[in-house]
Amino acid sequence: MKKKILLAGLLLILAALIIIAENETPSWSQYQEEYFQEQIAGLQAQLGAARDNAEKSRLQQEIAAYQKRKPEIIDLVLPDGKVERCKTCHVGLEEISSSHPSNTFGCAVCHGGNPLSLDKATAHAQMYGGGHPGSLNVAALSCGGTGANGVLCHAGNPEEAKNEVDLVKTSIMSTKAGELSVLRRMFGYDKTEEVPGLSKGQVAALYPNPLPGRANQQDFQQNCLRQCHQSGGDLPVLTTANNGSWSGAPEQDGTQAKGQAGAQSKIQGSGCETCHVLTNPAHTYTGTDTTMKSNNIGYGMVHSLTTQIPYTQCNQCHNQGNHDPVNLNFALRSDMTKVIRDWKSGDTTWLDRVQDYYLPGEIFARCEVSLDCIDCHTRQDVMGDGKLHTSQYEAVHLQCQDCHGTKENLPQTKKIVDSHDLAFEEQITNPKFPALKVGDEILVTGKGEELPFIRHQGNEWLQSSRVTGQTFKVPLVYGSKCQQSLLEQGADSCHKCHDRSASHP
Ligand code: HEC
Ligand code: HEC
Ligand code: HEC
Ligand code: HEC
Ligand code: HEC
Ligand code: HEC
Ligand code: HEC
């Protein structure tokens, strides 16, 4: 008898617990409610500004639909039948890109994690690289993985150019081997550019004893080798208030960010997304996923991959200040406040652009400002060529003459004869430049790399910017009054006469 009472009592307690659990709103439904409210607020603002009646009633219908919408579990069913539920919490998240649509790719192929779970901790357990799946220590699993249909993604392809994951790991921007080599030679440790014991793909920041026996070895590691590389190097968090700082607590719009942001004020370069996911100076997410709070720094502005990479993205590391190779420290450029302001609002005039692009006092030709970095620097310049370079000058493939030719030669071209040409690959991911056709004549660099966004048509050489889409006529040295010497084709020689720094004191 006693046993039965006990059992009944236990069952009662259990039933009560189940009811409590069911009544407690799961966190995912709160995120969805927040998302609906944000959408409604946005639509209401649009409604206030709308003039047209048809537009008004469309907005009203949309608002009503969100008001009626109830939170529900969102099952993403992939082509192979697998189900993923990440979107149940991340309902507001943007599509990552048109070549990775979420209804065929899902989330786990890039992020890992446990896509069936509706509990944050479990869902996020074993995610690749936390919030940064493109970090080079996990990129082989994410970007370099294999799709559900057996397609090899960005590693393991027979065609080397498609193995971005392997290439980028050896790029000088990931290893920083150039900096290590220059300093070691300067202090007399090595006689050539080679660094004994530095192996392929190794990050220079991990090189044991880079300046053995010197008191400032640690400064070199901390202030130089650890900063600004794509495999976890520290990046500056640039804010107007702290005038740019490597370690200062971040702030947004003049107010000090509270909570965890102060603790994670160090932002690190994280592999592929350092270039392919665009950031703002404070590295904050500004998209529509309500789980992401704005003081959670270290993310791109929206969940979106792009190859239209503007110069500001490259300038997270480049053109930020001056390196002092003797004292082994780095000083941010003095006009950083203006640079940050224009990064946020966009350059409005040529003068803004000239001033923000390079450091004060630097010398360059007009095209080095009117074009973006990736309108010149080739795929192998930016993502590596598989060789371990220990000098920037050796790593950089592009030359001024590749576009301008010389007094004796026109720039080199190639006629597209095959629809499988690698040149089409770039077109797929970047529709900014005019569609490429078999029969088109494209520019080829001295090292044989194709630049499909520069075309030879009739007597003209036309370049379309891969970032802005703007078209430029490339002026040729051949047939011009240029006074260059055939033997001096390096940029430094050209800059002696072609110097735009007058407008940039
Ligand atoms: C093609 C690969 C890819 C796919 C597919 C993908 N993501 Fe991402 N995701 C990324 C990358 C790369 C980042 C890092 C962005 C950064 O550094 O800010 C990211 C960042 C995020 C973030 C942090 C916010 C942000 O934008 O930085 C969230 C949340 C997220 N992903 C969730 C998801 C969910 C949910 C899905 C499925 C609907 C998904 N992702 C699908 C590549 C992907
Ligand atoms: C129960 C809700 C929930 C589920 C389910 C969920 N997330 Fe999240 N996720 C969050 C929240 C909340 C954040 C904001 C950061 C935080 O609070 O940790 C977040 C942040 C992230 C981030 C940014 C990096 C980070 O760790 O902060 C990524 C990437 C991400 N989620 C991916 C995923 C993927 C992929 C899945 C599915 C495998 C998933 N999430 C499922 C709630 C969830
Ligand atoms: C995370 C920091 C970082 C970002 C972002 C970055 N770079 Fe670099 N880059 C470096 C460093 C550091 C070096 C020099 C390394 C050395 O000398 O050891 C370098 C070297 C280079 C070189 C000369 C060597 C070579 O590989 O050809 C070029 C060109 C270059 N970067 C272009 C770019 C362009 C274009 C972008 C934007 C699409 C960009 N970088 C973004 C850090 C970065
Ligand atoms: C230093 C900046 C930078 C980094 C880091 C970087 N990329 Fe790129 N990536 C670019 C640029 C610039 C382009 C467009 C260049 C082109 O196509 O000539 C590009 C193009 C691509 C393309 C399009 C195909 C193509 O040839 O145009 C893919 C795919 C790609 N990158 C994958 C990756 C992966 C995966 C990683 C990480 C392992 C990565 N990228 C890291 C700058 C970068
Ligand atoms: C990727 C192709 C490309 C490369 C590489 C290139 N240029 Fe140009 N260059 C252009 C284009 C396009 C214009 C026209 C720009 C404009 O109208 O603003 C131009 C214009 C010029 C002009 C005439 C405009 C002026 O008054 O300055 C000079 C001089 C010049 N470039 C020098 C150089 C030098 C020096 C280098 C090497 C550091 C170089 N270019 C590399 C494409 C290129
Ligand atoms: C000794 C000075 C000098 C040097 C060095 C020099 N140039 Fe020139 N360049 C000129 C002059 C002068 C012109 C003619 C300008 C004019 O017609 O207005 C010119 C014209 C040009 C033009 C054609 C501009 C146009 O608008 O038609 C290009 C392109 C160019 N140079 C590129 C280069 C490159 C690339 C280098 C380095 C390899 C170089 N120049 C080195 C003096 C020089
Ligand atoms: C007009 C084309 C053009 C543009 C735009 C351009 N570069 Fe370059 N860059 C070159 C050429 C050509 C060289 C090789 C110079 C030489 O002859 O030594 C070069 C060299 C470099 C080097 C090697 C070191 C050096 O100073 O020679 C780095 C690093 C670099 N560029 C980064 C960048 C970054 C970052 C951007 C954008 C902020 C950019 N470049 C914009 C044409 C360009």
Coordinates of C-alpha atoms in Angstrom, one line a residue, residues 239-441:
T239 CA 37.0 53.2 -33.0
T240 CA 36.8 57.0 -33.1
A241 CA 37.1 57.4 -29.4
N242 CA 40.2 55.4 -28.8
N243 CA 41.7 56.6 -32.1
G244 CA 42.4 53.1 -33.0
S245 CA 44.1 50.8 -30.6
W246 CA 45.4 47.3 -30.4
S247 CA 44.0 46.5 -27.0
G248 CA 41.7 49.3 -25.8
A249 CA 38.1 48.4 -24.8
P250 CA 35.8 48.8 -27.7
E251 CA 33.0 51.3 -27.8
Q252 CA 30.1 51.9 -30.0
D253 CA 28.9 55.4 -31.0
G254 CA 30.8 57.0 -28.2
T255 CA 29.5 54.9 -25.3
Q256 CA 31.6 52.3 -23.6
A257 CA 30.3 48.8 -24.5
K258 CA 29.3 46.9 -21.4
G259 CA 29.5 43.2 -20.5
Q260 CA 31.7 40.7 -22.2
A261 CA 32.8 43.0 -25.0
G262 CA 35.6 44.5 -22.9
A263 CA 36.9 41.0 -22.2
Q264 CA 37.1 40.1 -25.8
S265 CA 38.5 43.3 -27.1
K266 CA 41.1 41.5 -29.1
I267 CA 40.0 40.7 -32.6
Q268 CA 41.9 38.1 -34.5
G269 CA 42.3 37.7 -38.2
S270 CA 40.4 34.5 -38.9
G271 CA 41.4 33.0 -42.3
C272 CA 39.0 33.2 -45.1
E273 CA 36.5 35.6 -43.6
T274 CA 39.2 38.2 -42.9
C275 CA 38.8 39.1 -46.6
H276 CA 35.5 37.4 -47.7
V277 CA 33.2 38.7 -44.9
L278 CA 33.1 42.5 -44.8
T279 CA 33.6 44.3 -41.5
N280 CA 33.1 47.7 -40.0
P281 CA 35.9 49.4 -38.0
A282 CA 34.4 48.1 -34.7
H283 CA 33.9 44.6 -36.0
T284 CA 30.3 44.4 -35.0
Y285 CA 27.5 42.5 -36.5
T286 CA 24.7 44.8 -37.7
G287 CA 22.4 42.3 -39.5
T288 CA 19.0 40.9 -38.6
D289 CA 19.8 37.8 -36.5
T290 CA 18.4 38.8 -33.1
T291 CA 20.6 36.3 -31.2
M292 CA 23.7 38.3 -32.1
K293 CA 24.1 41.2 -29.8
S294 CA 25.9 44.3 -30.9
N295 CA 28.4 44.3 -28.1
N296 CA 29.5 40.8 -29.3
I297 CA 32.5 42.0 -31.3
G298 CA 34.7 40.2 -33.7
Y299 CA 32.2 39.6 -36.5
G300 CA 31.5 40.8 -40.0
M301 CA 28.6 43.2 -40.5
V302 CA 26.3 40.6 -42.0
H303 CA 26.3 36.9 -42.7
S304 CA 27.5 37.2 -46.2
L305 CA 30.5 36.0 -48.3
T306 CA 31.7 38.2 -51.1
T307 CA 34.6 38.5 -53.6
Q308 CA 33.9 42.2 -54.1
I309 CA 36.4 43.1 -51.5
P310 CA 36.9 46.9 -51.1
Y311 CA 40.3 48.4 -50.1
T312 CA 39.0 49.1 -46.6
Q313 CA 38.9 45.4 -45.9
C314 CA 42.5 45.0 -46.9
N315 CA 43.3 48.0 -44.9
Q316 CA 42.3 46.2 -41.7
C317 CA 46.0 45.3 -41.8
H318 CA 47.6 47.3 -44.6
N319 CA 48.3 51.1 -44.5
Q320 CA 47.5 51.4 -40.8
G321 CA 50.6 52.9 -39.5
N322 CA 54.4 52.8 -39.3
H323 CA 56.7 50.0 -38.3
D324 CA 59.8 50.8 -36.5
P325 CA 62.3 48.0 -37.3
V326 CA 64.9 49.2 -34.8
N327 CA 62.7 49.6 -31.7
L328 CA 60.4 46.9 -32.9
N329 CA 57.2 48.7 -32.4
F330 CA 54.3 49.9 -34.4
A331 CA 52.6 53.3 -34.4
L332 CA 49.1 53.8 -35.8
R333 CA 48.9 56.5 -38.4
S334 CA 48.2 60.0 -37.1
D335 CA 45.1 60.7 -39.2
M336 CA 43.2 57.6 -38.0
T337 CA 40.1 59.5 -36.8
K338 CA 39.4 60.7 -40.3
V339 CA 40.1 57.2 -41.7
I340 CA 37.7 55.6 -39.4
R341 CA 35.0 58.2 -40.0
D342 CA 35.2 57.7 -43.7
W343 CA 35.3 53.9 -43.4
K344 CA 32.0 54.1 -41.6
S345 CA 30.3 56.6 -44.0
G346 CA 32.1 55.8 -47.2
D347 CA 34.5 58.0 -49.1
T348 CA 32.5 60.8 -50.8
T349 CA 35.2 62.6 -52.7
W350 CA 38.4 61.7 -54.5
L351 CA 40.4 63.7 -51.9
D352 CA 38.8 61.6 -49.1
R353 CA 39.8 58.4 -51.0
V354 CA 43.3 59.6 -51.6
Q355 CA 43.8 60.5 -48.0
D356 CA 42.3 57.4 -46.5
Y357 CA 43.8 54.8 -48.9
Y358 CA 47.5 55.1 -48.1
L359 CA 49.6 56.5 -45.3
P360 CA 50.4 60.3 -45.4
G361 CA 53.5 60.9 -47.5
E362 CA 53.3 57.7 -49.5
I363 CA 53.8 57.9 -53.3
F364 CA 51.6 56.3 -55.9
A365 CA 50.1 56.7 -59.4
R366 CA 46.5 57.7 -60.0
C367 CA 45.3 54.1 -60.7
E368 CA 46.6 52.9 -57.4
V369 CA 43.9 55.0 -55.8
S370 CA 41.0 55.0 -58.3
L371 CA 41.2 51.2 -58.5
D372 CA 40.7 48.9 -55.5
C373 CA 43.5 46.6 -54.3
I374 CA 41.8 43.5 -55.9
D375 CA 41.4 45.3 -59.2
C376 CA 45.2 44.9 -59.5
H377 CA 46.3 42.2 -57.2
T378 CA 45.7 38.8 -58.6
R379 CA 44.3 35.7 -57.1
Q380 CA 47.8 34.3 -56.4
D381 CA 48.9 37.6 -54.9
V382 CA 46.0 37.5 -52.4
M383 CA 45.5 33.8 -51.8
G384 CA 49.0 32.5 -52.3
D385 CA 50.6 30.3 -55.0
G386 CA 51.4 27.3 -52.8
K387 CA 55.1 28.3 -52.3
L388 CA 56.5 29.4 -49.0
H389 CA 57.7 32.9 -49.9
T390 CA 59.9 34.7 -47.4
S391 CA 59.8 38.1 -49.2
Q392 CA 56.8 40.2 -50.2
Y393 CA 58.6 41.3 -53.4
E394 CA 59.0 37.7 -54.4
A395 CA 55.4 36.8 -53.4
V396 CA 53.8 39.6 -55.4
H397 CA 53.1 38.6 -58.9
L398 CA 51.7 41.7 -60.5
Q399 CA 53.7 44.3 -62.2
C400 CA 52.8 47.8 -63.6
Q401 CA 53.7 46.6 -67.1
D402 CA 51.2 43.8 -66.9
C403 CA 48.5 46.4 -67.5
H404 CA 50.4 49.2 -69.1
G405 CA 53.0 47.4 -71.3
T406 CA 56.3 49.0 -72.0
K407 CA 57.7 51.3 -74.6
E408 CA 58.3 48.2 -76.8
N409 CA 55.5 45.8 -75.8
L410 CA 51.7 45.8 -75.5
P411 CA 50.3 44.1 -72.5
Q412 CA 49.9 40.3 -72.9
T413 CA 46.5 38.9 -73.7
K414 CA 44.8 35.6 -74.2
K415 CA 41.8 34.6 -76.3
I416 CA 39.2 32.5 -74.4
V417 CA 38.6 29.4 -76.6
D418 CA 37.2 27.0 -74.0
S419 CA 34.1 27.4 -71.9
H420 CA 35.9 25.4 -69.1
D421 CA 38.6 28.1 -68.7
L422 CA 39.3 28.9 -65.1
A423 CA 38.6 32.5 -66.0
F424 CA 34.9 31.7 -65.9
E425 CA 35.3 30.6 -62.3
E426 CA 35.9 34.2 -61.2
Q427 CA 32.9 35.3 -63.1
I428 CA 30.6 33.0 -61.3
T429 CA 31.6 34.4 -57.9
N430 CA 31.8 38.0 -59.1
P431 CA 29.1 39.3 -61.4
K432 CA 30.3 42.9 -61.2
F433 CA 32.3 42.8 -64.4
P434 CA 30.8 42.2 -67.9
A435 CA 29.9 38.6 -68.7
L436 CA 32.8 36.7 -70.2
K437 CA 32.3 34.9 -73.5
V438 CA 34.3 32.4 -75.6
G439 CA 36.2 34.6 -78.1
D440 CA 36.9 37.4 -75.6
E441 CA 40.5 38.6 -75.3

